[in-house]
Coordinates of C-alpha atoms and ligand atoms in Angstrom, one line a residue:
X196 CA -12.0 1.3 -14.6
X197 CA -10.3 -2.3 -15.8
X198 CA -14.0 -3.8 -15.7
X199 CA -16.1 -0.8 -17.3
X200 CA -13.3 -1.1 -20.2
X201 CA -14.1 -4.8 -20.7
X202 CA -18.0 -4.4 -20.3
X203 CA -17.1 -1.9 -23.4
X204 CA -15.0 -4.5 -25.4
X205 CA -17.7 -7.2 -24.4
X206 CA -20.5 -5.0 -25.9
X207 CA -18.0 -4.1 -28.8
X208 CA -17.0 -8.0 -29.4
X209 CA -21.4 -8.4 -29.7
X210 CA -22.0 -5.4 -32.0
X211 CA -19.7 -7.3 -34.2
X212 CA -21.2 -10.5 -34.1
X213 CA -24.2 -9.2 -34.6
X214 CA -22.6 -7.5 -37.8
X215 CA -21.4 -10.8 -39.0
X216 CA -25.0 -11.9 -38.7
X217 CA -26.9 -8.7 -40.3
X218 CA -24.5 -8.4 -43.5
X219 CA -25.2 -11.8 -44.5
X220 CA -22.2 -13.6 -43.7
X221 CA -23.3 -16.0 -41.6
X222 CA -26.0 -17.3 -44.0
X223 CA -23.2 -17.4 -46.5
X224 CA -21.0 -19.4 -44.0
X225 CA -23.5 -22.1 -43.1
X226 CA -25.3 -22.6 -46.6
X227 CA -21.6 -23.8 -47.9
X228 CA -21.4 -25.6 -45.0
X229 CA -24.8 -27.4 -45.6
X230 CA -24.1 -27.5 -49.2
X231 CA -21.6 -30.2 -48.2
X232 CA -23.2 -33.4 -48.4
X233 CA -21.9 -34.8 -45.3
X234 CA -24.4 -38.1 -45.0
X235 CA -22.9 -40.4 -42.4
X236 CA -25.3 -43.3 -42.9
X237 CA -24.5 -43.4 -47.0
X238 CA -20.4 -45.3 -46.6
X239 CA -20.2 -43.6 -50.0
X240 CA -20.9 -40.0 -49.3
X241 CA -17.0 -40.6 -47.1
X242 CA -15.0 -38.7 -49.0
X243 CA -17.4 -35.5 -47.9
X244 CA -17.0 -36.0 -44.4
X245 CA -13.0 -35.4 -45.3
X246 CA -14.0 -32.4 -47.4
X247 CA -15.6 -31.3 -44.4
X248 CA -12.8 -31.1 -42.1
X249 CA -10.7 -30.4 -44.5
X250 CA -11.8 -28.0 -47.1
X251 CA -14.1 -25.9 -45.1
X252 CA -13.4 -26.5 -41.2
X253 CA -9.7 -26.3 -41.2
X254 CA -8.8 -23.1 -43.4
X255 CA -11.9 -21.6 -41.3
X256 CA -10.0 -22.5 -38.0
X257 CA -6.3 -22.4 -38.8
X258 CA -7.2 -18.1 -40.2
X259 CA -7.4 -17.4 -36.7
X260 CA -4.9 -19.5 -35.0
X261 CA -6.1 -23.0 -34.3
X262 CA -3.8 -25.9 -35.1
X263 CA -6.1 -28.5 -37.3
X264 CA -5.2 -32.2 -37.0
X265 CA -7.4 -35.2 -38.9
X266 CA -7.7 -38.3 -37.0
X267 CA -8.6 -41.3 -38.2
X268 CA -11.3 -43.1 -36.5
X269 CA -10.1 -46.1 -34.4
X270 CA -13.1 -48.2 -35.7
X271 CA -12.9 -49.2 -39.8
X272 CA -16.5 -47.7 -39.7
X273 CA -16.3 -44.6 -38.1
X274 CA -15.6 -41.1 -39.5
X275 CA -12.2 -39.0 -39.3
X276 CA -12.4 -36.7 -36.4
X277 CA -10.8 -32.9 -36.3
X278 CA -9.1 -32.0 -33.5
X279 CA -8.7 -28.3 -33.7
X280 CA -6.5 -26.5 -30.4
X281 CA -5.6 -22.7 -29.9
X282 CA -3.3 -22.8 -27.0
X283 CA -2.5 -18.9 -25.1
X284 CA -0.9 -19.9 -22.3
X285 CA -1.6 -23.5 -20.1
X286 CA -2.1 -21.2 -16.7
X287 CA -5.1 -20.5 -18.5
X288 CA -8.6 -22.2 -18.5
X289 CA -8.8 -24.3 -21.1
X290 CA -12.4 -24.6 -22.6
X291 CA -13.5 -28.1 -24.8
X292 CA -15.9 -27.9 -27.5
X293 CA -17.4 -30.1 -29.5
X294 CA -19.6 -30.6 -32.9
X295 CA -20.6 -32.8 -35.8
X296 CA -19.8 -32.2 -39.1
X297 CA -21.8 -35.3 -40.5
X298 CA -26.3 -35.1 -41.0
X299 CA -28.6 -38.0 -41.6
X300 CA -29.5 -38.4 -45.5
X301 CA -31.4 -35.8 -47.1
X302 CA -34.1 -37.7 -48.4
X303 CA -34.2 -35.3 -51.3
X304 CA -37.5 -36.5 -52.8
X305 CA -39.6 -35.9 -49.4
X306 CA -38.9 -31.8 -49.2
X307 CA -41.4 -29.5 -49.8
X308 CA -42.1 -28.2 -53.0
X309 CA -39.1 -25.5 -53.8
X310 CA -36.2 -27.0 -51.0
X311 CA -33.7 -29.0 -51.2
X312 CA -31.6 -30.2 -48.4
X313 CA -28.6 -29.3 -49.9
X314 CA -29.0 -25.6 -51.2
X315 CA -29.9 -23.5 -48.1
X316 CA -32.9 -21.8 -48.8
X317 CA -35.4 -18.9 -46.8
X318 CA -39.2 -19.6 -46.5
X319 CA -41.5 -18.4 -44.0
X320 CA -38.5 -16.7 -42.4
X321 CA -36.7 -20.1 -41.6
X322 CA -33.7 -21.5 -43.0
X323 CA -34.2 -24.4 -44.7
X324 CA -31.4 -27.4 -45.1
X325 CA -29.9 -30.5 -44.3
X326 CA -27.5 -30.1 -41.2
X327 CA -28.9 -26.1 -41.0
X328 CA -29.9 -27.0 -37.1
X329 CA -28.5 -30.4 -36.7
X330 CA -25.5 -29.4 -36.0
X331 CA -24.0 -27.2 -39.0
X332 CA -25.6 -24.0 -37.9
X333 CA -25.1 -24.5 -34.2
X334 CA -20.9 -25.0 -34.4
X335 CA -20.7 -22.3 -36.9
X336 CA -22.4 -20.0 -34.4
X337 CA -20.1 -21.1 -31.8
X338 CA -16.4 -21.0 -33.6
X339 CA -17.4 -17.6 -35.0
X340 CA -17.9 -16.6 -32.0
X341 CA -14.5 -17.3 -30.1
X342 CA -13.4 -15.5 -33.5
X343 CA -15.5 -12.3 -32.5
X344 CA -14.2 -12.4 -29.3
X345 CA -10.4 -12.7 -30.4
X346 CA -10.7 -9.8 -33.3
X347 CA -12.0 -7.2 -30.3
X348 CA -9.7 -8.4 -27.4
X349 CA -6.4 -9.5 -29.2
X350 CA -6.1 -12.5 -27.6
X351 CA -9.2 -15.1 -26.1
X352 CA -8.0 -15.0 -22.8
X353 CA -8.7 -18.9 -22.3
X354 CA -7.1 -21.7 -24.1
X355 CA -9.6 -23.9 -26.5
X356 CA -9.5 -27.5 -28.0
X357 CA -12.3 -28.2 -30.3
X358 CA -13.4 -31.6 -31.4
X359 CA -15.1 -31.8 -34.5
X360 CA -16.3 -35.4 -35.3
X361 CA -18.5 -37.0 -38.4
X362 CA -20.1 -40.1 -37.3
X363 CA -22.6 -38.6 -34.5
X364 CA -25.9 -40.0 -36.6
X365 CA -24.4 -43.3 -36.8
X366 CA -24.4 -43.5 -32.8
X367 CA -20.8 -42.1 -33.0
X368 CA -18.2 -44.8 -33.6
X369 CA -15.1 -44.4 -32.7
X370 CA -16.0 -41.3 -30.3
X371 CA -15.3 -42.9 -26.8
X372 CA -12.1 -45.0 -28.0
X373 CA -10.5 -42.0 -29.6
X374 CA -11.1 -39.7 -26.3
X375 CA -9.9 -42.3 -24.1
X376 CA -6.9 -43.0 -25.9
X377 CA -6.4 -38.8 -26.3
X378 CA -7.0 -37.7 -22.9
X379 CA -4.0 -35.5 -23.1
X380 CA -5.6 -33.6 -26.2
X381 CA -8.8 -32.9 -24.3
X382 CA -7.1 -31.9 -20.9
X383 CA -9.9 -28.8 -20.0
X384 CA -11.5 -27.1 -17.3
X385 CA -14.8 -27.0 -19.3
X386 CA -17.0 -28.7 -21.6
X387 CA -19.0 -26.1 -23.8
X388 CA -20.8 -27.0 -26.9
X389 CA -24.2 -27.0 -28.7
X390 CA -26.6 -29.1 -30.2
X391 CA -30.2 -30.2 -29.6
X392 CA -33.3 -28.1 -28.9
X393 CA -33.8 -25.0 -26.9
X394 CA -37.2 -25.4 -24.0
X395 CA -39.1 -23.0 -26.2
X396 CA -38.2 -21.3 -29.4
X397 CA -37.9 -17.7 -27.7
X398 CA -36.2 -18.4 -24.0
X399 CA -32.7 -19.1 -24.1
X400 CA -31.8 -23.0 -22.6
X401 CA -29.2 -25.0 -21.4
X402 CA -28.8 -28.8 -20.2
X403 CA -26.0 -30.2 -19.0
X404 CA -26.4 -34.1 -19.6
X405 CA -28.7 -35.9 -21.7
X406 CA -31.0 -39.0 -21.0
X407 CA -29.2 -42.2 -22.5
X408 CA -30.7 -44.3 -25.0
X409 CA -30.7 -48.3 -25.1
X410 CA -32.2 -49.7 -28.4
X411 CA -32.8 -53.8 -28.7
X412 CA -34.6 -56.7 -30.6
X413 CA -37.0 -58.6 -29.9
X414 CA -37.0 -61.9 -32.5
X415 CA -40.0 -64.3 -32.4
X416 CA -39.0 -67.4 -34.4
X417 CA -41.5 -70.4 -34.1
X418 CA -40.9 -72.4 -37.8
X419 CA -39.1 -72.0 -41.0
X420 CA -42.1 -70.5 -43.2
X421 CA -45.6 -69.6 -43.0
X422 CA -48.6 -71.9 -43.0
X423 CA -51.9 -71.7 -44.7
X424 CA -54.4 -70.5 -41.9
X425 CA -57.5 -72.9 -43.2
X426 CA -55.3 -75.6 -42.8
X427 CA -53.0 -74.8 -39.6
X428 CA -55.2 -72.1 -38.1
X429 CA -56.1 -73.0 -34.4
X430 CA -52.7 -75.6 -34.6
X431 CA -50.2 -73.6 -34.8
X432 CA -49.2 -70.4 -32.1
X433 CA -49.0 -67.2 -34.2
X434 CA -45.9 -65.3 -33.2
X435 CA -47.5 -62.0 -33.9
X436 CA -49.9 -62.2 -31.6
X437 CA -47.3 -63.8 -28.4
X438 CA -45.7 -60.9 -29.5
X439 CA -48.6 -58.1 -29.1
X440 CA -49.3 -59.8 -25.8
X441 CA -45.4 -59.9 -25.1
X442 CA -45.2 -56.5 -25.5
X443 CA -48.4 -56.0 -23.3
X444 CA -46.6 -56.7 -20.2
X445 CA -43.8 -54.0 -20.5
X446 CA -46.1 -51.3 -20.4
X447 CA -50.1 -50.7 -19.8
X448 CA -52.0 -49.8 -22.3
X449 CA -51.5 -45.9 -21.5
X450 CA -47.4 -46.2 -22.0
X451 CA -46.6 -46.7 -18.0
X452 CA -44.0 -48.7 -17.6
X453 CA -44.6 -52.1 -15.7
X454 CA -41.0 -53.1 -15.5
X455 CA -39.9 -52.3 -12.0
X456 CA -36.2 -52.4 -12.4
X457 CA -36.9 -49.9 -15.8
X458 CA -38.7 -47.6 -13.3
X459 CA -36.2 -44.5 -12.7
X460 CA -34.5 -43.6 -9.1
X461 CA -36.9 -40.8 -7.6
X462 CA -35.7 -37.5 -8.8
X463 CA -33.3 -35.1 -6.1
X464 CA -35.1 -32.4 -5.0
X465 CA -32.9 -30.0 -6.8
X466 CA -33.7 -31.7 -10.3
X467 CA -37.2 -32.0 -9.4
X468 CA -37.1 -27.6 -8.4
X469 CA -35.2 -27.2 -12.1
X470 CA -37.6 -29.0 -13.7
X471 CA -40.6 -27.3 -12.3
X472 CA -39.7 -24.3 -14.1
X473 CA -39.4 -25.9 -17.0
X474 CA -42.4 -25.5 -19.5
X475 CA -42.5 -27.5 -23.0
X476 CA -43.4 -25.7 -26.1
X477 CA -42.2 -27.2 -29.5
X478 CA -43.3 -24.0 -31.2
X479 CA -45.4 -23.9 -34.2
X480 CA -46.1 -27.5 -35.8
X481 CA -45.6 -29.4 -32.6
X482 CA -47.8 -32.4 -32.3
X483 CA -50.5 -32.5 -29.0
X484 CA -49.0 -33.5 -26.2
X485 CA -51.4 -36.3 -24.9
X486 CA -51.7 -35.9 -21.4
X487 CA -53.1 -39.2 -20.3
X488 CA -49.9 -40.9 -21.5
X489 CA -46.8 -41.6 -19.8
X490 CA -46.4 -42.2 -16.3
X491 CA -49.1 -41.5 -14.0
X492 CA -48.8 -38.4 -11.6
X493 CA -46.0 -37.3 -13.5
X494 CA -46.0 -33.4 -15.5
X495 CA -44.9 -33.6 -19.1
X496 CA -41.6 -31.6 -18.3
X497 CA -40.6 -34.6 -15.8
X498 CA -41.4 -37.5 -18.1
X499 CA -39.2 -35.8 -20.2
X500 CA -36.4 -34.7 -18.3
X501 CA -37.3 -36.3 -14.7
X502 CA -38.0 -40.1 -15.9
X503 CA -37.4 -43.4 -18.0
X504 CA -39.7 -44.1 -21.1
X505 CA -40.1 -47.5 -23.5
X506 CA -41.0 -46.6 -27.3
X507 CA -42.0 -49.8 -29.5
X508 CA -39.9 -48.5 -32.7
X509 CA -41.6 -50.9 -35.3
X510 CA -43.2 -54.1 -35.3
X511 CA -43.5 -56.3 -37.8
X512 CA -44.9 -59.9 -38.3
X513 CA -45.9 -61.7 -42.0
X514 CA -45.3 -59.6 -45.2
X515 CA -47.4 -55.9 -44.3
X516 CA -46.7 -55.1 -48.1
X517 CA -48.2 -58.6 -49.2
X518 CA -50.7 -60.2 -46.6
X519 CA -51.0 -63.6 -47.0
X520 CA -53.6 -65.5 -45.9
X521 CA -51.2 -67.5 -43.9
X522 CA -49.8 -68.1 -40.0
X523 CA -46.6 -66.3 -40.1
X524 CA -43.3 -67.8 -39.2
X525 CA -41.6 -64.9 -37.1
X526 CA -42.1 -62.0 -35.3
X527 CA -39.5 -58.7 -34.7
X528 CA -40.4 -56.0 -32.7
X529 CA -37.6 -53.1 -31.9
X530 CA -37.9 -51.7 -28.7
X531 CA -35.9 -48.4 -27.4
X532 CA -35.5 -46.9 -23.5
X533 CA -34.9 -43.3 -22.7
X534 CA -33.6 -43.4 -19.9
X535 CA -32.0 -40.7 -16.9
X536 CA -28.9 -40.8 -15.0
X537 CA -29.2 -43.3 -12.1
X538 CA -30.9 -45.6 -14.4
X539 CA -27.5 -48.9 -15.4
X540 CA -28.4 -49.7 -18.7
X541 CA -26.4 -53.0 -18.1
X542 CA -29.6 -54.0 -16.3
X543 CA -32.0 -53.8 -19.0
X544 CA -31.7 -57.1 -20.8
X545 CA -31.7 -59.3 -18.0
X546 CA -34.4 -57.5 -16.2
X547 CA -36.6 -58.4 -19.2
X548 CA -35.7 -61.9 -19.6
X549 CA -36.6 -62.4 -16.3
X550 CA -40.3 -60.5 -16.5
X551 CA -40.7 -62.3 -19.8
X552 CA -40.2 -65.5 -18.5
X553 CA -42.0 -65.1 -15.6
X554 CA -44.8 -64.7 -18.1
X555 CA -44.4 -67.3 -20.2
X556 CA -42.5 -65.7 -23.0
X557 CA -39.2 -67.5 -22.7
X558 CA -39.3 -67.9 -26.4
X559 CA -38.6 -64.7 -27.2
X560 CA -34.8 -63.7 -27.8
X561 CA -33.8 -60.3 -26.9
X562 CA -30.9 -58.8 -29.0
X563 CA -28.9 -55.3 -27.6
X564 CA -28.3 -52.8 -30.9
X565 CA -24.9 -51.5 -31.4
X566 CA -23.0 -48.9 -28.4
X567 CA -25.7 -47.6 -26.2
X568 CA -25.2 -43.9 -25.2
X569 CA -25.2 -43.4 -21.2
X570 CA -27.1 -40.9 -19.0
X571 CA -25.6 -38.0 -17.6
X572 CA -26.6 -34.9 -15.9
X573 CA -24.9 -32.3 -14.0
X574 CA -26.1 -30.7 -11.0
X575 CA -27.7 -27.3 -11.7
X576 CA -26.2 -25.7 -8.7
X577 CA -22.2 -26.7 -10.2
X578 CA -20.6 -23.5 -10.3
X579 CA -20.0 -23.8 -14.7
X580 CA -23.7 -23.9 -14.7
X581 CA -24.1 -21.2 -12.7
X582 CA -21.3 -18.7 -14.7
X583 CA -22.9 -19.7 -18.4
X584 CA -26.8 -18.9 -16.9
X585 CA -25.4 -15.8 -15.1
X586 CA -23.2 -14.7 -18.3
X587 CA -26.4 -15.5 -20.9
X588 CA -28.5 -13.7 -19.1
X589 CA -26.4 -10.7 -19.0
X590 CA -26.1 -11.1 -22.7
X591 CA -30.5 -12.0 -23.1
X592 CA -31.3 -9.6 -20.4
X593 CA -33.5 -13.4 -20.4
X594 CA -34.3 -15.7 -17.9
X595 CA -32.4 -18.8 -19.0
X596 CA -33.8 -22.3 -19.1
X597 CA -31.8 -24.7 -17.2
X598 CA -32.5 -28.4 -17.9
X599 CA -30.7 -30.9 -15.5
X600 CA -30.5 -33.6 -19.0
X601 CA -32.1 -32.9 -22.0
X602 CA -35.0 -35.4 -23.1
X603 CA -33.0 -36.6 -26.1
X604 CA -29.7 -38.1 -26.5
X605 CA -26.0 -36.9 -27.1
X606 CA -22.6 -38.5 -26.4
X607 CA -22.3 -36.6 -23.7
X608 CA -21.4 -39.6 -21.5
X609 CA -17.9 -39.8 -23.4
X610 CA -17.1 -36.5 -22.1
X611 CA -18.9 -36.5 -18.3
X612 CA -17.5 -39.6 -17.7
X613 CA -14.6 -40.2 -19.8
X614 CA -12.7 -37.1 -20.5
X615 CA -14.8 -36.1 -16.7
X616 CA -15.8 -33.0 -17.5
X617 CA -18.7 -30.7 -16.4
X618 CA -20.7 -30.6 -19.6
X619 CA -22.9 -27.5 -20.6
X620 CA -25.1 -27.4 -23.5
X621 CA -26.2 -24.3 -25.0
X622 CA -29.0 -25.2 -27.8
X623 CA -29.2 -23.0 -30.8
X624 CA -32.2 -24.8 -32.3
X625 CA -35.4 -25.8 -31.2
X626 CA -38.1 -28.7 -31.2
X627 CA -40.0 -27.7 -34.2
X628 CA -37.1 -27.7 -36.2
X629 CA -37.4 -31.1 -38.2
X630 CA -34.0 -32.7 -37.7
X631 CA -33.8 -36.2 -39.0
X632 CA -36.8 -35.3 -41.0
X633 CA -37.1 -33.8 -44.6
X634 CA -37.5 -29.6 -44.3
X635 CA -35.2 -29.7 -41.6
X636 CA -34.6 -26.1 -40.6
X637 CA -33.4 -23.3 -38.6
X638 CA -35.1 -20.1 -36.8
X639 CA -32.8 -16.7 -38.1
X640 CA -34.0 -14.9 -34.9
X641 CA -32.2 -18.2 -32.3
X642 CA -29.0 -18.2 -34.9
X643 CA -28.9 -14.7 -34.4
X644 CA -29.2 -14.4 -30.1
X645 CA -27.2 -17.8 -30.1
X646 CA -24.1 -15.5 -31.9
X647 CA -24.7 -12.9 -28.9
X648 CA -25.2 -15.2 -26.4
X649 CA -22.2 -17.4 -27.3
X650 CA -19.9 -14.3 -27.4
X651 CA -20.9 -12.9 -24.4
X652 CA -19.8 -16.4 -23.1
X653 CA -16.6 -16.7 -24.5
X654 CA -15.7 -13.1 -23.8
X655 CA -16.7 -14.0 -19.8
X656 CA -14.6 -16.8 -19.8
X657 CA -11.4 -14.8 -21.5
X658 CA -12.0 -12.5 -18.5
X659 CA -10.3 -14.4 -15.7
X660 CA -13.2 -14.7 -13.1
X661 CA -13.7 -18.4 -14.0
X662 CA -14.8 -21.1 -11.7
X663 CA -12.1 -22.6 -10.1
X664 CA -11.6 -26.5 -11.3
Ligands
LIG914 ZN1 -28.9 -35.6 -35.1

């Protein structure tokens, strides 16, 4: 009897969520949300990442019993952080979850004709706005639905801590000083949030890690300025072209990587059975997937998921704007790794000074950029997995996508391996969805099963058959 009552209340809690969706007040709620200019990269656009937390998050939270506390950020150039707890009782499980407030800029002037990143608007039957999918929509779905879940029980049934920060498009500053230094805050049993990209647009996903990401420079310097090529041509070494060849030797000319160390540990054979199910599909506007890229004998989904990759991010030699006819002085290429769990980042510098000296390119300085983000991934098999892809697919009636790491990156390392959590990610957006670009968007029908999905969830966990941590 006690479990057909809270299959009831379960469906009740989603019938409601659903309502919040139907009547139009979840648009509402996430176009003021996006309306927010919340631009981490602009240092003036500050005072908005306050507003944020304070004006909108905080009265949002605090109506249904969370306690809302600002932080400041332990780094001068990091964003305030909200810390947002709803404490029933400490025997209970205790759920983390996380989101950011802040968005990359809006690049106003490079939206299609009629959007604006700023004003939430409908076209084609996707949302359009700054922040709509990265991360604005995907939070909202998820604190709305711990809400949906407390109106129909009376109580959540779990205890929650919420971590709301606003410097996550600036490589997150701040974020793994302020957890370690809060551990106490962020004592949970689980690690729940969303952000990122579902598999495919229609078949709800989660991952549970992400791949790191290690950005550096590459600086050519040979002489203080350029020189005329009639005169000095043939006399002087051109730094754009050491470069080109430079580069030359850290891949082939199809992208496979020719770095040993760089080269991933082999996969386990439960990632490599996860990923085999796994089948990519950006949706409509993805680009072609070439196939003869990328690491031989490898399928798309386990270059993605399964394997290290190294992206030349720009390149630049003389004035591109102005050419000269003239030897340049310099050369700068920026070069970025992807890299999976297994992989020590630490080991990335020195394993290329050493393979570019060995080929005559001890000119060349390398350079880490700012705090790299670490790999992590959790084991499919843990038993949180397992209860969110049994829970979902109650709610879907779906068969749910389970990546080991996602392809992209999240600071998910700070709270794997810092706060030591197991981390699930449950995607409300999906590839096509042109974050960091302009007519950055979200799909109605995925905000709408991500509200179901996410209440089923948190109703499961409120109803004492959790894993046992
Ligand atoms: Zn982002």
């Amino acid at each position: 009897m006690a479990s057909m009552m809270s299959t009831a209340g379960r469906d009740t809690a989603i019938s409601a969520i659903e309502e919040y969706f139907d009547n139009g007040t979840f648009r509402e709620d996430l176009a003021r949300r996006v309306a927010i200019r919340t631009e981490s990269p602009e240092p003036d656009k500050r005072p908005e990442l306050y507003r944020y937390l304070e004006e909108e998050l905080t009265p949002y939270l605090s109506d249904f019993g969370f306690d809302c506390v600002i932080h400041e950020n332990p780094r001068p150039d990091g964003g305030p952080f909200l810390v947002a707890t709803r404490t029933e009782d400490p025997s209970l499980p205790t759920v983390m979850t996380y989101g950011h407030g802040d968005v990359v800029r809006g690049y106003d002037d490079q939206w299609q004709e009629g959007l604006s990143p700023w004003n939430m608007t409908e076209e084609n039957g996707r949302w359009y706005g700054r922040g709509t999918a990265d991360n604005k929509a995907q939070h909202t779905i998820n604190l709305a639905a711990i809400k949906a879940v407390l109106e129909q029980r009376g109580h959540l049934g779990f205890n929650v801590v919420a971590l709301i920060e606003t410097g996550e498009e600036c490589g997150s500053p701040g974020l793994k000083e302020f957890c370690a230094q809060n551990k106490d805050l962020f004592k949970a049993d689980v690690f729940i949030a969303s952000d990122g990209p579902r598999l495919r647009p229609e078949q709800p996903t989660i991952f549970m890690g992400s791949r790191g990401v290690f950005n550096f420079t590459m600086t050519l310097e040979l002489r203080g300025g350029g020189h005329h090529s009639g005169n000095w041509g043939g006399l002087l070494a051109n730094p754009g072209i050491i470069m080109a060849h430079a580069l030359a030797t850290i891949t082939d000319a199809r992208g496979k990587l020719l770095i040993e160390e760089w080269r991933p540990q082999p996969m386990t054979n439960s990632v490599r059975l996860a990923i085999s199910k796994l089948k990519i599909d950006g949706g409509e506007n993805s680009p072609d997937i070439d196939e003869d890229w990328g690491e031989p004998g490898l399928t798309s989904e386990e270059k993605v998921f399964g394997s290290n990759t190294f992206e030349v991010r720009s390149f630049v030699t003389g004035n591109p704007r102005n050419p000269v006819n003239a030897i340049p002085p310099k050369a700068v290429a920026h070069g970025h790794i992807r890299y999976v769990a297994g992989t020590d980042p630490m080991t990335f510098l020195p394993s290329l000074r050493k393979h570019l000296d060995a080929q005559g390119f001890n000119q060349i300085e390398l350079e880490a950029e700012r705090d790299y983000m670490n790999a992590t991934r959790l084991d499919p098999d843990h038993p949180w997995a397992q209860f969110s892809i049994k829970s979902i697919e109650k709610t879907t009636d779906q068969e749910v996508a389970v990546l080991p790491n996602l392809g992209g990156t999240l600071p998910n390392d700070v709270f794997a391996e810092v706060l030591e959590l197991p981390t699930i990610w449950v995607p409300h957006s999906y590839a096509g969805c042109s974050q960091h670009a302009p007519n950055e968007h979200v799909l109605p029908e995925i905000c709408r099963q991500g509200l179901q999905m996410m209440t089923g969830l948190w109703w499961d966990l409120g109803s004492g058959d959790t894993p046992k941590s």
